[in-house]
PDB file of C-alpha atoms in Angstrom:
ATOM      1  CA  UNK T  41       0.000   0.000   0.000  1.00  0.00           C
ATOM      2  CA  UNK T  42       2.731   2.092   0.536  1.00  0.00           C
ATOM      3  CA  UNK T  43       3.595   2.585  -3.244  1.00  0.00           C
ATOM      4  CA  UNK T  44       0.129   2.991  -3.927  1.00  0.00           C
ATOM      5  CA  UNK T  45       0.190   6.326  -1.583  1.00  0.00           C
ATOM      6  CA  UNK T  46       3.188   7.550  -3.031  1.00  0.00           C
ATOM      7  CA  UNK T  47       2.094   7.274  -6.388  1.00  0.00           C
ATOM      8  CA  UNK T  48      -0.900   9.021  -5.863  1.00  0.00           C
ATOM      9  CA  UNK T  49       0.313  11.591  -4.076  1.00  0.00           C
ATOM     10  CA  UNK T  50       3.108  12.548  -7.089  1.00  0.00           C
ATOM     11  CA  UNK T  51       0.566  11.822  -9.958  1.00  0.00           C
ATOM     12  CA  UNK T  52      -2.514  13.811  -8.237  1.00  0.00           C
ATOM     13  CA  UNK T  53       0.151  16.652  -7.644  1.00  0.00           C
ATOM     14  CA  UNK T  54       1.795  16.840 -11.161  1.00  0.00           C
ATOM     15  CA  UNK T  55      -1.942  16.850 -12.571  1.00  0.00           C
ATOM     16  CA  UNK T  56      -2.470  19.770 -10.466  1.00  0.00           C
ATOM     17  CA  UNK T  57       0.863  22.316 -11.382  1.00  0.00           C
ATOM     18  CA  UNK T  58      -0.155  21.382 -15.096  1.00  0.00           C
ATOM     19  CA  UNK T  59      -4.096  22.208 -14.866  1.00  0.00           C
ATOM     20  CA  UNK T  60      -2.563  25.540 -13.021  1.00  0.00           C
ATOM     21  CA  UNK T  61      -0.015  25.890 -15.999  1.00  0.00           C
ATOM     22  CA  UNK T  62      -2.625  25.468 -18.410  1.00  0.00           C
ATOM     23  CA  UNK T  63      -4.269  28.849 -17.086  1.00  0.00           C
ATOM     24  CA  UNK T  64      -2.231  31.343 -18.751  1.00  0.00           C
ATOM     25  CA  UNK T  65      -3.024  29.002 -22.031  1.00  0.00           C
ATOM     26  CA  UNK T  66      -6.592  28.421 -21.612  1.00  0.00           C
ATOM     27  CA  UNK T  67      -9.331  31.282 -20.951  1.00  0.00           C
ATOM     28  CA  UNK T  68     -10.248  30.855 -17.644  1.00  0.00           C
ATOM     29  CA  UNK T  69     -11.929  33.361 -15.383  1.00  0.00           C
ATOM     30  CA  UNK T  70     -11.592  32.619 -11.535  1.00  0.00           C
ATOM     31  CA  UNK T  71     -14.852  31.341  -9.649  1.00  0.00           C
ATOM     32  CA  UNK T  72     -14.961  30.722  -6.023  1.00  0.00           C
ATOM     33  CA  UNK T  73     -18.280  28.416  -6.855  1.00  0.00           C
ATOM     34  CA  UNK T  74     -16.684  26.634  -9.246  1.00  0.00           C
ATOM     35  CA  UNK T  75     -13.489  26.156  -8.085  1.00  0.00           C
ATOM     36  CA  UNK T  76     -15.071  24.443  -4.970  1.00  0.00           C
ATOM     37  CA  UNK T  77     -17.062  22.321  -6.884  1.00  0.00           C
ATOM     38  CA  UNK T  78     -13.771  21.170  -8.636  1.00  0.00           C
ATOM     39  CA  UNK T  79     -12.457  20.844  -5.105  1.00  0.00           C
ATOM     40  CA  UNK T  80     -15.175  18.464  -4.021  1.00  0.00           C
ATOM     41  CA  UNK T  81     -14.597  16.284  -6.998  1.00  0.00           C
ATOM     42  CA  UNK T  82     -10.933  16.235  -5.680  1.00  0.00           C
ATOM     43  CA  UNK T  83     -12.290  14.366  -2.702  1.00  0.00           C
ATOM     44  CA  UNK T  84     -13.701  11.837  -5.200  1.00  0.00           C
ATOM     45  CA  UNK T  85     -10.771  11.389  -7.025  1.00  0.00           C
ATOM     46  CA  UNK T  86      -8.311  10.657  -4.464  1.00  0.00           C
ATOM     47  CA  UNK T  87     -10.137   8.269  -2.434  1.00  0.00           C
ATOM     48  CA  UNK T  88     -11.371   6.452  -5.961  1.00  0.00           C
ATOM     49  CA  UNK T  89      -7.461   6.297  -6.994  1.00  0.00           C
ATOM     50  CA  UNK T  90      -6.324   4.930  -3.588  1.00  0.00           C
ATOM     51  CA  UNK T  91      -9.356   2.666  -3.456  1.00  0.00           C
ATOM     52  CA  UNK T  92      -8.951   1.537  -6.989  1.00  0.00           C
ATOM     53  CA  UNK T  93      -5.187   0.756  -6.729  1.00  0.00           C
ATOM     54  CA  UNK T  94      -5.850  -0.752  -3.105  1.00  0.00           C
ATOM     55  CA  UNK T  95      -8.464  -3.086  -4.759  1.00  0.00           C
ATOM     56  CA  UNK T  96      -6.241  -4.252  -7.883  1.00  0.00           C
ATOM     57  CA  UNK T  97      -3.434  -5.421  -4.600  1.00  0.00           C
ATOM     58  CA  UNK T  98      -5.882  -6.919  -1.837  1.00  0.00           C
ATOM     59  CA  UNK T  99      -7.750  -8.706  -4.826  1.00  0.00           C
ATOM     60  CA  UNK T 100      -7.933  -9.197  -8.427  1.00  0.00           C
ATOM     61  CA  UNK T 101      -8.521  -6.569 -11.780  1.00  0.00           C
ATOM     62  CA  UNK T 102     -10.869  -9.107 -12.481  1.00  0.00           C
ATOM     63  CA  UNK T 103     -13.204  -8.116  -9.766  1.00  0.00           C
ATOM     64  CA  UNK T 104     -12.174  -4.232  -9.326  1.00  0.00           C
ATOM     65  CA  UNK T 105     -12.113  -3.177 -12.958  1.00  0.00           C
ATOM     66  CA  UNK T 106     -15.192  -4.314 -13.612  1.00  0.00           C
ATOM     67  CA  UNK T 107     -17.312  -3.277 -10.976  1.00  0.00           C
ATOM     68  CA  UNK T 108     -15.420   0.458 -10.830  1.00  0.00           C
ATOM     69  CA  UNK T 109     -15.912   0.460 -14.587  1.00  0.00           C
ATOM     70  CA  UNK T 110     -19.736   0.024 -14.275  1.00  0.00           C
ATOM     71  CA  UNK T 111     -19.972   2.636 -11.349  1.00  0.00           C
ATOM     72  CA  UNK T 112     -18.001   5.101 -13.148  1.00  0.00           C
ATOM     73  CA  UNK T 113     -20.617   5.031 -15.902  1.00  0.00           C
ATOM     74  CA  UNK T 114     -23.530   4.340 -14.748  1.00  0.00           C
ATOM     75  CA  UNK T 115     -23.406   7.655 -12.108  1.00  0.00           C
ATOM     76  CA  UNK T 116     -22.683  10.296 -14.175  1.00  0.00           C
ATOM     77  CA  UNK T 117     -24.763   9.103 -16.430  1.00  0.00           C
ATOM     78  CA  UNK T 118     -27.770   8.996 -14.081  1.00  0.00           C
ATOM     79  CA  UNK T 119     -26.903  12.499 -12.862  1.00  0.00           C
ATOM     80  CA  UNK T 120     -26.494  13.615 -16.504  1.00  0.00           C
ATOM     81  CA  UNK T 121     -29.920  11.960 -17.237  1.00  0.00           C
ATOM     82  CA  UNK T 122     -31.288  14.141 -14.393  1.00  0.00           C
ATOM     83  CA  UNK T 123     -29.560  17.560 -16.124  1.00  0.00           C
ATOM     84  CA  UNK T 124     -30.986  17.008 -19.209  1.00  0.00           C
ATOM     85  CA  UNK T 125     -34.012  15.044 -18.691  1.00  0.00           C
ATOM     86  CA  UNK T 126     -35.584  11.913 -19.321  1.00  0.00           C
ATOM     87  CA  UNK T 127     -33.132   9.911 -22.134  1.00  0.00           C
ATOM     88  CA  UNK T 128     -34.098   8.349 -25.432  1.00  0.00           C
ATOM     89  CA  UNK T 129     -34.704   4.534 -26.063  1.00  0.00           C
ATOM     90  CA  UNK T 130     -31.320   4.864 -28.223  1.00  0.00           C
ATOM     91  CA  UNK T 131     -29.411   6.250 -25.288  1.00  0.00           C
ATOM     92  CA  UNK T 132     -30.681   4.259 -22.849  1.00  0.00           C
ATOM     93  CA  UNK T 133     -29.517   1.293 -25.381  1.00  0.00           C
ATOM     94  CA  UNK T 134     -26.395   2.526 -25.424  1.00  0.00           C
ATOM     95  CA  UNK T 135     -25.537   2.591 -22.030  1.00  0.00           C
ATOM     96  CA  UNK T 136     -26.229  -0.321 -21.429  1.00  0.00           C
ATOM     97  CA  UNK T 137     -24.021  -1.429 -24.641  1.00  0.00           C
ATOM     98  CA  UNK T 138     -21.157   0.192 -23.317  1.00  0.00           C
ATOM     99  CA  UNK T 139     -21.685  -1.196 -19.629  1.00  0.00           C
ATOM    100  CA  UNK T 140     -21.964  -4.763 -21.158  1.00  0.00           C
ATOM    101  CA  UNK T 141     -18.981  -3.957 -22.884  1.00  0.00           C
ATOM    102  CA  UNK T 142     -16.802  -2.934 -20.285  1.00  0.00           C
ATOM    103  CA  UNK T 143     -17.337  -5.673 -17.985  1.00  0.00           C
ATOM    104  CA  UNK T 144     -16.285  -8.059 -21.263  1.00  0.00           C
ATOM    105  CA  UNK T 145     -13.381  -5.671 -21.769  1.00  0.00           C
ATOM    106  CA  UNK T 146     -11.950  -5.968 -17.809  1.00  0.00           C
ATOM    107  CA  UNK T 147     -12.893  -9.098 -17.143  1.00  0.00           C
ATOM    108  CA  UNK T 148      -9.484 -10.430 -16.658  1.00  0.00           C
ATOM    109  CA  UNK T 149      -7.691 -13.831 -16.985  1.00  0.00           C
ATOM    110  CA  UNK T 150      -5.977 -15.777 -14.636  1.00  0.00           C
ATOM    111  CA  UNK T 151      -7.211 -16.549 -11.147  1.00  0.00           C
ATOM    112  CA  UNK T 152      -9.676 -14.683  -9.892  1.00  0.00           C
ATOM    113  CA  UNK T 153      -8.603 -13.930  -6.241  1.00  0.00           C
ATOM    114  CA  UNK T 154     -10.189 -12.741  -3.364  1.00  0.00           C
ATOM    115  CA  UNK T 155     -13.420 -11.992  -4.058  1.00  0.00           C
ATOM    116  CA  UNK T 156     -15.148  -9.806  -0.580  1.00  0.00           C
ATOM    117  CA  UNK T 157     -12.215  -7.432  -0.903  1.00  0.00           C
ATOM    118  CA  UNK T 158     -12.793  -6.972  -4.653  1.00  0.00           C
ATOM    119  CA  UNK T 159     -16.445  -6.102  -4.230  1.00  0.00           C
ATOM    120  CA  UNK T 160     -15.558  -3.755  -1.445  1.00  0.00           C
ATOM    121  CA  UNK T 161     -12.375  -1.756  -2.846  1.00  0.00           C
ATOM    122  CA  UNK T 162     -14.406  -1.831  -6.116  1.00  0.00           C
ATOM    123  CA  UNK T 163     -17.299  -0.218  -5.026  1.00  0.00           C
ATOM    124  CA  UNK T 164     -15.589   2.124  -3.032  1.00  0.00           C
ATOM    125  CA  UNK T 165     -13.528   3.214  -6.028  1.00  0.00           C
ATOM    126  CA  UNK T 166     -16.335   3.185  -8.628  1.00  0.00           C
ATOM    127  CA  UNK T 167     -18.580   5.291  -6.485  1.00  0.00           C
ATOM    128  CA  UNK T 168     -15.970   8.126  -5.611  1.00  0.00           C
ATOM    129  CA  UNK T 169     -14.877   8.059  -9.338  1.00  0.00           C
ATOM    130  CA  UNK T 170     -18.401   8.414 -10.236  1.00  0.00           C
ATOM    131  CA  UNK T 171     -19.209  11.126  -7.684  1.00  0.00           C
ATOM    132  CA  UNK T 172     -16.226  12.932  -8.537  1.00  0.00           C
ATOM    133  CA  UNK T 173     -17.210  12.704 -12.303  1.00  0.00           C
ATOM    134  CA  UNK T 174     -21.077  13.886 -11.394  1.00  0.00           C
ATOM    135  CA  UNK T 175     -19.929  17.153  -9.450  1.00  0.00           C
ATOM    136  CA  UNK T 176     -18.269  18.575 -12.199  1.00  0.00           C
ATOM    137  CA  UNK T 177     -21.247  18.618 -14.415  1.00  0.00           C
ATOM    138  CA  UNK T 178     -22.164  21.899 -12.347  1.00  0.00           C
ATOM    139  CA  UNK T 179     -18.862  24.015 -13.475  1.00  0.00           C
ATOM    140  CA  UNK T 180     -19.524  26.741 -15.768  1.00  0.00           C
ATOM    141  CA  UNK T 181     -17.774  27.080 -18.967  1.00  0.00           C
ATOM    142  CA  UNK T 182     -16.288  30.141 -18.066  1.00  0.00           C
ATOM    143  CA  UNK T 183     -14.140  28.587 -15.352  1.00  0.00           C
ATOM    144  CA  UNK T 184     -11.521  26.787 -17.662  1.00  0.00           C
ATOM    145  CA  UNK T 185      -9.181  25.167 -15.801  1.00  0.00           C
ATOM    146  CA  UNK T 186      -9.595  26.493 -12.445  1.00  0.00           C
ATOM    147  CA  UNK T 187     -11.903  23.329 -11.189  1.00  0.00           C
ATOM    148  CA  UNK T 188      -9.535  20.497 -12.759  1.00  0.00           C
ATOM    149  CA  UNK T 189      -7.082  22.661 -10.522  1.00  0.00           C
ATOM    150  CA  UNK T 190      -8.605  22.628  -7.783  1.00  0.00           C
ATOM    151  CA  UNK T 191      -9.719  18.785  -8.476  1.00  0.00           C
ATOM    152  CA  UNK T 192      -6.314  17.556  -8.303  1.00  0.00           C
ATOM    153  CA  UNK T 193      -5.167  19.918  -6.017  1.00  0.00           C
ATOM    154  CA  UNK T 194      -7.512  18.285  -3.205  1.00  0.00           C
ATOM    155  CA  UNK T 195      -6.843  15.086  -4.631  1.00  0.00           C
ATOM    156  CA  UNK T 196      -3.154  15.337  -3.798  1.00  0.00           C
ATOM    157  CA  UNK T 197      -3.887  16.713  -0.194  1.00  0.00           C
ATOM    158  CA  UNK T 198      -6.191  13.449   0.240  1.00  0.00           C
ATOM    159  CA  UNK T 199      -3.383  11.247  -0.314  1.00  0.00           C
ATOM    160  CA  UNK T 200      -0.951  12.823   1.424  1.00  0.00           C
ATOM    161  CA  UNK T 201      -3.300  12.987   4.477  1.00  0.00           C
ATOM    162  CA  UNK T 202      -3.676   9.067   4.067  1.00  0.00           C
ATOM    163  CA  UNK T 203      -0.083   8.649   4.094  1.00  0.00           C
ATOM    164  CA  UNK T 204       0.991  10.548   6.488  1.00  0.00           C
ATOM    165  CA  UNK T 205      -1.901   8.776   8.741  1.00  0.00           C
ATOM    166  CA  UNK T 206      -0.498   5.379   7.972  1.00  0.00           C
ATOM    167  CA  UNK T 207       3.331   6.950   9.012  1.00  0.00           C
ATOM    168  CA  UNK T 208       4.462   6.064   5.273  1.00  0.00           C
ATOM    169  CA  UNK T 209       7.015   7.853   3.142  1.00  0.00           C
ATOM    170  CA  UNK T 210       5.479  10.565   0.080  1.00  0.00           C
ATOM    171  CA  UNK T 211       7.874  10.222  -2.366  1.00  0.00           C
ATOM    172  CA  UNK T 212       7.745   6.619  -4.866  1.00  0.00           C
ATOM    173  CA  UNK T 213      10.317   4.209  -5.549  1.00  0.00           C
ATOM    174  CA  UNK T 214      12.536   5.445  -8.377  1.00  0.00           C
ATOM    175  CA  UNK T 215      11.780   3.130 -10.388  1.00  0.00           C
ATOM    176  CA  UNK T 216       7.866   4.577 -10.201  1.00  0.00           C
ATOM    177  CA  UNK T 217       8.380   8.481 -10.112  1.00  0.00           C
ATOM    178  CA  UNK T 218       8.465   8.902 -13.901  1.00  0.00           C
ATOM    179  CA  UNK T 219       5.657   6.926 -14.462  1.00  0.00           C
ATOM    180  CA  UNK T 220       3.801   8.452 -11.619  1.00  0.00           C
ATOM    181  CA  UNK T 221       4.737  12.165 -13.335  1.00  0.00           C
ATOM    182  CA  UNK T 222       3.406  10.977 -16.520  1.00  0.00           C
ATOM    183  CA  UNK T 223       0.303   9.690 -14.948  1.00  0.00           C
ATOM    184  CA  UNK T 224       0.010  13.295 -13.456  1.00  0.00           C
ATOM    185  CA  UNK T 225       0.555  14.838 -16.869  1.00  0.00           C
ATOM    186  CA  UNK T 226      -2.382  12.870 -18.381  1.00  0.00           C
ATOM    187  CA  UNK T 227      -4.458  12.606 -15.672  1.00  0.00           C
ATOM    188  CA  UNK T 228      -4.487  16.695 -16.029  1.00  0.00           C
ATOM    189  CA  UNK T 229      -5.638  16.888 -19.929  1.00  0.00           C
ATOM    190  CA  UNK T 230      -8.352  14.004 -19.357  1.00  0.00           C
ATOM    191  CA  UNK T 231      -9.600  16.128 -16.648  1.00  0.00           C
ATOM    192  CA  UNK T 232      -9.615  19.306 -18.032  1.00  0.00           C
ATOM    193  CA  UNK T 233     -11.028  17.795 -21.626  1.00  0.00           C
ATOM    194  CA  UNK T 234     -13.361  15.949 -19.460  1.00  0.00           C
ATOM    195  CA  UNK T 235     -14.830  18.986 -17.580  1.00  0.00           C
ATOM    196  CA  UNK T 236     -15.134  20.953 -20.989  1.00  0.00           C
ATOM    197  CA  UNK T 237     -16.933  17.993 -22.522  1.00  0.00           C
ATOM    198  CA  UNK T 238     -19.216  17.795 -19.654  1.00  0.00           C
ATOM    199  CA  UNK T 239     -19.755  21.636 -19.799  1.00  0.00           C
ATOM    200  CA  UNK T 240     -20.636  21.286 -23.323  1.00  0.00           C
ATOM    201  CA  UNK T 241     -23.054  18.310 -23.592  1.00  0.00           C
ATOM    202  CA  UNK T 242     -23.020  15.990 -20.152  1.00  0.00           C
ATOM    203  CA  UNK T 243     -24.593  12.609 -21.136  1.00  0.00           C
ATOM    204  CA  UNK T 244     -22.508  11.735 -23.891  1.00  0.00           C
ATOM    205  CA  UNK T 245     -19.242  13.252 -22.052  1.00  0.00           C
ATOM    206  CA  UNK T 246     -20.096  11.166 -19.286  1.00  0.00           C
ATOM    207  CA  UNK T 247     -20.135   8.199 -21.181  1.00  0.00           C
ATOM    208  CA  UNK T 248     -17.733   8.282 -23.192  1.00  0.00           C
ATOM    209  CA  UNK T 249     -15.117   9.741 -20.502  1.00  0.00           C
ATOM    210  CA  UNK T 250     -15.962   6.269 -18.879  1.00  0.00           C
ATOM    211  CA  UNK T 251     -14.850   4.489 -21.455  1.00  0.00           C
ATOM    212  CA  UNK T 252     -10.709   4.165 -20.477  1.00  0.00           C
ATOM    213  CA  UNK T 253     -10.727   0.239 -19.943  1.00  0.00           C
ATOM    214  CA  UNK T 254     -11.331  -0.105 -23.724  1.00  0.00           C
ATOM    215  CA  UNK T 255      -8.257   2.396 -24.617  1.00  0.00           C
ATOM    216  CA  UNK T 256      -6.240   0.364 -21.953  1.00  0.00           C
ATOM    217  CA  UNK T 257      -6.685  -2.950 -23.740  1.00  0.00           C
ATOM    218  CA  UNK T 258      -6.457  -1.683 -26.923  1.00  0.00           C
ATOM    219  CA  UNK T 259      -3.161   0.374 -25.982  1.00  0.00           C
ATOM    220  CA  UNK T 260      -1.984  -3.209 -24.503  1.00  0.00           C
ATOM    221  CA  UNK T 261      -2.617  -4.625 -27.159  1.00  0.00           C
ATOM    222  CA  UNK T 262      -0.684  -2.584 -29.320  1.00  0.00           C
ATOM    223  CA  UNK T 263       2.217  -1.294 -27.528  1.00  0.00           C
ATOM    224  CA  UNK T 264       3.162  -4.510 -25.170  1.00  0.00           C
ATOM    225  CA  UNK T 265       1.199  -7.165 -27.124  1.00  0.00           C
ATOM    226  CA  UNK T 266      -0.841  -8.228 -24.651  1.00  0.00           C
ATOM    227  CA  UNK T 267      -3.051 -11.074 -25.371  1.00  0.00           C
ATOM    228  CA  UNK T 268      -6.614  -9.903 -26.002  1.00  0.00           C
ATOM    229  CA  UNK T 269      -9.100 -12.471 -25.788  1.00  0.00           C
ATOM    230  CA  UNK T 270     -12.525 -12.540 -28.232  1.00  0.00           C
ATOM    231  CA  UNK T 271     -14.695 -11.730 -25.048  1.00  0.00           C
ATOM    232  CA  UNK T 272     -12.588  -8.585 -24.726  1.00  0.00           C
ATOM    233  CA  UNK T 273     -12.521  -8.014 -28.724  1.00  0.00           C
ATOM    234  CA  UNK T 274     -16.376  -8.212 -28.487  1.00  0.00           C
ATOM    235  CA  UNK T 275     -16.224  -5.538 -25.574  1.00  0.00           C
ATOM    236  CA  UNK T 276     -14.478  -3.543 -27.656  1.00  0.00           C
ATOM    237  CA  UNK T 277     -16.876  -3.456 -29.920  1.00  0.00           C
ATOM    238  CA  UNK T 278     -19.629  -2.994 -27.897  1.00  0.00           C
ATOM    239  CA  UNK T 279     -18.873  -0.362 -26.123  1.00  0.00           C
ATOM    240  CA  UNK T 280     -18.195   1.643 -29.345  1.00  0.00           C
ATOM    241  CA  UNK T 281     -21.562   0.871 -30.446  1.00  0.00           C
ATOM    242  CA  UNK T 282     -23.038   1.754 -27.240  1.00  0.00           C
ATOM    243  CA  UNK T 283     -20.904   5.094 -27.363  1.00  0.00           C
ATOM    244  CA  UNK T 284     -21.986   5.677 -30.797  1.00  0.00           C
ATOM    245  CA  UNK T 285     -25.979   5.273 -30.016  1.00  0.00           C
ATOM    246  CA  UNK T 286     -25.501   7.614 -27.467  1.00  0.00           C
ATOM    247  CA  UNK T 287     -23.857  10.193 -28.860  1.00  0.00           C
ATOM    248  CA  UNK T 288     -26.798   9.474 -31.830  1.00  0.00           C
ATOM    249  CA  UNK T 289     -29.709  10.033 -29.146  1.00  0.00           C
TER     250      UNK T 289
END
């Protein structure tokens, strides 16, 4: 666990000096409302990243992915449903597509592992994820990057809280650091594209920034050759079709 606190802390606080960077780049006018929204989908964020990461250690990706997956979509897209109203037939197709797909896409081989951890870290991670997703829905356009900011800014301060509270060191093994500053560097843009998408048009933002199993298997895939199996093919293209009927409705 103690690499899993480490890591967080570096990644959630590179993500947050490159959302402030981004500033100067990006029109962005300050808003106390907004930037404590973004702050309260910090909270999210770094207890679904510890959670998440805790999970994938105390049990298997096999049970974690999927459930967090599911949560991650099926929340914002509830709270999206309640912004814009009642959704079409096609959309509420697609969702359900694209859930069906993910769980095909992370369902994992090997042995499965402990399953009552799984369900609990799982949960826990997929419902702060998806509560941390929902809250930005309420930023204003206006705000740029001052929420994602602010997001990873409390994010950061949540995992160093944990691991100070556990007596644990803040700074990764070297062998992790880069990686953990290039997780900060991306986590950053998918948040700020993320809360601009959501700004924009929520229900298919929220489904759609859901959808990072399927780039993680198909990145596997073609970077490390990882082995993708025909349930996880079919995933694949499943949850394209699901994201593609609900961007259509």
């Amino acid at each position: 666990m103690t690499g899993v606190l480490a890591v967080g802390v570096f990644a959630h606080g590179v993500a947050c000096l490159v959302s402030l960077a981004t500033v100067t780049v990006i029109p962005s006018a300050f808003s106390m409302d907004d930037f404590l929204t973004g702050a309260a989908s910090g909270i999210g964020f770094g207890f679904g990243m510890i959670l998440y990461l805790g999970g994938m250690l105390r049990s298997s990706s096999t049970i974690v992915a999927p459930l967090g997956a599911v949560l991650m979509v099926v929340i914002p897209v509830g709270y999206a449903s309640l912004l814009d109203g009642v959704p079409s037939i096609l959309v509420v197709v697609g969702v359900a597509l694209a859930v069906l797909g993910l769980v095909l896409i992370t369902k994992g081989v090997g042995v499965v592992g402990r399953i009552r951890p799984g369900l609990l870290w799982g949960t826990g991670a997929g419902v702060s994820y998806g509560l941390g997703l929902s809250i930005l829905m309420e930023t204003e356009g206006a705000s740029g990057s001052w929420p994602g900011t602010a997001q990873r800014l409390v994010a950061c301060l949540v995992a160093v809280a944990l691991t100070l509270s556990r007596r644990k060191v803040l700074v990764p093994q070297i062998g992790t650091r880069i990686w953990a500053v290039l997780s900060g560097v991306c986590g950053a843009a998918a948040s700020l594209t993320y809360i601009l998408a959501v700004q924009d048009n929520p229900l298919p933002a929220a489904v759609t920034g859901a959808m990072f199993p399927a780039v993680s298997v198909a990145l596997g895939r073609v970077v490390f050759g990882d082995e993708v199996r025909r349930s996880q093919g079919l995933g694949l293209v499943l949850t394209l079709t699901g994201v593609g009927a609900v961007v259509a409705g």
